[in-house]
Amino acid sequence: MVDWPLPPATGLKTTDRERAANIPETRDTIGSAMSDPKSQPGKPKGALGDLVKAESMIQLAIALPAGCVIGWLLGSWADRHFHTTWIGIFGILIGAAAGFIQIITTAKRFMKDPD
């Protein structure tokens, strides 16, 4: 059997991985972690989870004004560049629409996942 190394990120060789797969304690630990629905690695719990929720709520409060300001800045630049007066207003409306889309997307995410 050829002993091929795995990619550099893991540092294990094929034979090491096979040995680890044959250890009963390793198999039981991996199997129980995968079958437990409460152990989801992507969802922080406790104080960190509360901070993530607070950050998302702050994001909701900033989305609409930030979209309007960015749209106004780009629109006013386009007004100066093209010598018009209406693109700035259009930029504010487009920025407001983008802010509302962000708010609705974030709200849907919270409605789907109440944790």
XYZ file of C-alpha atoms in Angstrom:
115
model
C 0.000 0.000 0.000
C 1.314 3.444 -0.912
C 1.449 5.912 1.976
C 0.091 9.084 0.279
C 0.041 12.253 2.388
C -3.191 14.203 2.736
C -3.392 17.915 1.900
C -1.154 20.075 4.093
C -4.103 21.466 6.118
C -4.727 18.151 7.887
C -1.200 16.814 8.256
C -2.467 13.216 8.591
C -1.428 10.385 6.370
C -3.903 7.890 4.961
C -2.753 5.172 7.317
C -3.205 7.487 10.323
C -6.767 8.257 9.268
C -7.513 4.557 8.832
C -6.100 3.816 12.284
C -8.207 6.571 13.840
C -11.330 5.223 12.129
C -10.703 1.779 13.632
C -10.473 3.042 17.228
C -13.840 2.345 18.931
C -13.713 5.458 21.149
C -13.224 7.706 18.130
C -16.087 6.105 16.230
C -18.459 6.452 19.199
C -17.516 10.090 19.784
C -17.956 11.002 16.135
C -21.218 9.101 15.855
C -22.744 10.612 19.001
C -21.764 14.142 18.011
C -23.328 13.722 14.602
C -26.560 12.221 15.945
C -27.103 14.798 18.701
C -29.374 17.542 17.269
C -28.476 20.004 20.042
C -24.787 20.049 19.132
C -24.866 22.308 16.096
C -21.452 23.851 15.560
C -22.738 26.843 13.570
C -24.973 28.232 16.323
C -23.320 29.898 19.307
C -25.064 29.420 22.642
C -25.185 31.486 25.811
C -23.748 34.969 25.974
C -22.117 34.677 22.552
C -25.469 33.759 20.999
C -27.055 36.810 22.626
C -24.312 39.024 21.196
C -24.902 37.592 17.727
C -28.625 38.360 18.026
C -27.879 41.893 19.232
C -25.533 42.445 16.297
C -28.266 41.368 13.904
C -30.726 43.790 15.501
C -28.194 46.622 15.193
C -27.791 45.636 11.558
C -31.552 46.104 11.138
C -31.383 49.604 12.609
C -28.498 50.643 10.347
C -29.634 49.053 7.066
C -32.178 51.647 5.935
C -30.249 54.834 6.782
C -27.000 53.407 5.396
C -28.696 52.425 2.152
C -30.190 55.903 1.791
C -26.892 57.660 2.500
C -24.924 55.450 0.102
C -27.588 55.925 -2.588
C -27.566 59.690 -2.035
C -23.759 59.876 -2.246
C -23.620 57.848 -5.447
C -26.550 59.794 -6.886
C -25.025 63.163 -6.098
C -21.744 62.060 -7.673
C -23.679 60.977 -10.785
C -25.536 64.338 -10.764
C -22.254 66.243 -10.816
C -20.766 63.931 -13.425
C -23.741 64.039 -15.823
C -24.890 67.609 -14.943
C -28.377 66.561 -13.817
C -30.454 67.062 -10.667
C -32.664 63.967 -10.448
C -30.195 61.076 -10.053
C -29.543 61.922 -6.383
C -33.230 61.454 -5.541
C -33.295 58.226 -7.532
C -30.214 57.052 -5.590
C -31.961 57.713 -2.276
C -34.976 55.649 -3.429
C -32.775 52.789 -4.623
C -30.832 52.883 -1.333
C -34.079 52.809 0.660
C -35.270 49.808 -1.346
C -31.980 48.021 -0.683
C -32.314 48.808 3.044
C -35.853 47.421 3.131
C -34.711 44.261 1.353
C -31.978 43.807 3.963
C -34.470 44.334 6.799
C -36.953 41.849 5.323
C -34.220 39.244 4.737
C -32.961 39.533 8.305
C -36.496 39.445 9.728
C -37.301 36.292 7.732
C -34.174 34.649 9.110
C -35.295 35.430 12.677
C -38.876 34.292 12.000
C -37.601 30.959 10.652
C -35.080 30.379 13.457
C -36.409 31.712 16.805
C -33.371 30.423 18.798
